[in-house]
Amino acid sequence: MSTPSITFSRRSFIRTSSLASGGLLIGFNLFTACKPTVTPPVDISQLNFNDFNAFIKIADNGAVTIFAPNPEIGQGVKTSMPMLIAEELDVAWDNVYVQQGDLDTNNYTRQLAGGSQSIRFGWEPLRQTGATARQMLVNAAALKWGVDPSECTTLEGVITNASGDTFGYGDVVKEAALLEVPENVTLKAPKDFKIIGSDAKNVDLEKIITGKPLFGLDYKVDGMVYAAVLRPPAFGKVLESYDATEAKAMPGVIDIIKIGEKAKELTKEENSNWTVAMSTSDKVVVIAKTTWEALKAKEAIKANWVTETPLESTQDQDQKLLALLDGNKFNTLRKDGDIKKAFAQAEMVLERTYESPFLPHNCMEPMNFFANITDEKIHLVGPVQTPEFAANAVAGMLGRDVNEVHLEMTRMGGGFGRRLYGDFVYEVAEIADAIRKPVKVIFSREDDMTAGTYRPAIKYRIKAAVKDGKLTAYHLKEAAANGNMYGLIPNFFPAGAVENYQVDVANYKSNITTGAWRAPYTNFLAFAEQSFFDELAETMGVDRIQLRLDLLQKVKGTTDKRIEYSPERMENIIKVAVEKSGWGKKESGTYQGFAAYYCHNTHVAEVADVIIENGMPVVKKVTCVVDCGIVVNPLGAKNQIEGGIIDGIGHAMYGDLVFEDGTPQSQNYNNYRLIRMMEVPEIETHLIQNDLSPTGLGEPTLPPAGAAVANALKAATGNRFTQQPFSKFPEMMQAKSAPKTIIG
């Protein structure tokens, strides 16, 4: 890869002549979103650093502080994104301190955690920031020495000239702040990286394991009260009346109020915001001195709920989705060739329907948020993936100027898409506006699992035509509750590989609130398609790996710009996975399943090894090959890869949320099954080394995990699963009698 020469707008930097403590302040342009109208403060001594959400601070002693503006949900961006700056700044990573920034809508247009896109979008802008700061320091040192900057080199915060003289960054930081910002900087070539590509532990690790206050649940201020919200017990019901006499008399209770009128404005079509996924019912709120007192008093409220819209059960949902698949009201997302003609001329047709349930997110840290509202300010603090959306919605809901909102982000104990939606923020804002006290709303685990915003229930129907031993048509149909707002991805594999190819979607409106769930739109689709390809190979009498490779050959050299995956990169990960997993060469008694998938700009192949223990199949090992371009932090990457696989296996095997009359039947972990530590397989990870720009990693390893396991279970039991969770069908999990090495 060539070393690029970058033109960098000087308006993208916030630069001042000095710091109150001495040093250089440089704002960096995250996601290329820094607004060109931003101007530096005239007097840096008057600067409150909280007014900026993203900058580098270099002190006189050479210490470097990098403020990270993006929400941290466990994906590691608070560590990996500053690594990009530190690499080009050329400082020792051990000397870098990272601090979470606040929401700043005046300087940035996008602060968001979602879609595994943070590193992908920040790759060049953040490196440009570090490189520009480094060049300014070099220029300052060169002026002091009276030499040309080209004669100077840097290494871990030290500038050296041709004569061997040295300056630390802290020695020249004040002079550097007086210089012009260079418009052209040169970024390092990958071969010169020292920090990028090296293991770096989580910057918050020690604080996490020693219990320091980092998370939303940790946040507290003097005089703060706590709120517990009584929400409808079923989707489709609304509050008619309530009696809080007994609850008001309980210890610690300060007040009991009703909310909902202001939040209803957010759900109106003219105020529609995709982060709003909440009931339109009024709600009853207990305000108390402690969380426990609030939660206990909530249980004592006698509420009368009435049915406003039909109450759905799982059986109703299944029938509606199947009816959609059998109907003709579809939105066609892609249509190549003529599938009707191809199916009419086919010698063989294979058709299968795949089914998945609603799923809760199950974040370790339940939803919570803090608000303190006065006539002058709206102060919000907590864990949310979409802080700017939340701030705008709160301001609109309360009829206030968004500039009055000050939102601080805490670290999140999991997000997985749940915290993209700000219902808990809107609730606490309405409460705080009513009581005018600092207040934190806290969900119990039961609240968290029953309040909604689930992964939507989805059914896929896949139909393929075969003629003369070749795949001639492929038709994929989706039926989803609430339209699976992210839709199918019509330009993923096998798009472009089959002459007659069509993708159709249909949906029905459910009153059960739904939204993004880790690896949205692909978390179940990968299982359906990769299971189907294995069965298709069996039906055609061809090798399952070769079938995929042959299809990829047809996409190479395509001029179809709609195709999103790379056939070359997909082919490579497949071949590496076959080699590294010992595909088809395992000892007797091991059953293997394969899957390869592209999503979130990353290519992943996985092989699951299943053995039989006590007559039942057990996932013993998963071999995973990932091509995500340059890996910024291999240690963090491995954690994300393993976490995605475990999550994918666990939910494919066990995740199931059933509804009866609009009421979720699982309210806590006593009757909602998650994967357990003893069930986690060995995971062997292989990262493809190349110089391509980095892509997503928090989500791509989850989708193929369920498919690889399902194909291995087929080899072990002879039964092919078309529904998740697999544990719902114990009779299909019975092992075959004669153990031998089989690939599935």
XYZ file of C-alpha atoms in Angstrom, residues 14 52 100 103 145 151 240 250 263 278 286 302 355 389 405 417 421 432 514 572 686 698 711 725:
24
model
C -9.326 23.457 16.997
C -15.186 19.715 23.467
C -14.617 9.791 27.539
C -22.062 14.846 23.396
C 17.164 24.319 15.969
C 15.885 16.557 8.802
C -57.024 3.140 32.487
C -44.337 2.495 52.046
C -43.715 10.993 25.402
C -42.005 2.645 23.148
C -42.652 5.714 41.948
C -52.978 -1.543 41.825
C -38.181 -19.694 11.349
C -30.830 11.471 18.698
C -29.210 19.861 26.650
C -28.653 -2.573 19.599
C -33.466 3.240 21.299
C -37.360 14.954 35.854
C -38.883 -4.305 17.776
C -9.721 -17.023 0.537
C -7.226 -16.804 12.370
C -18.227 -6.427 16.640
C -24.667 -28.107 9.763
C -33.671 -22.441 18.958
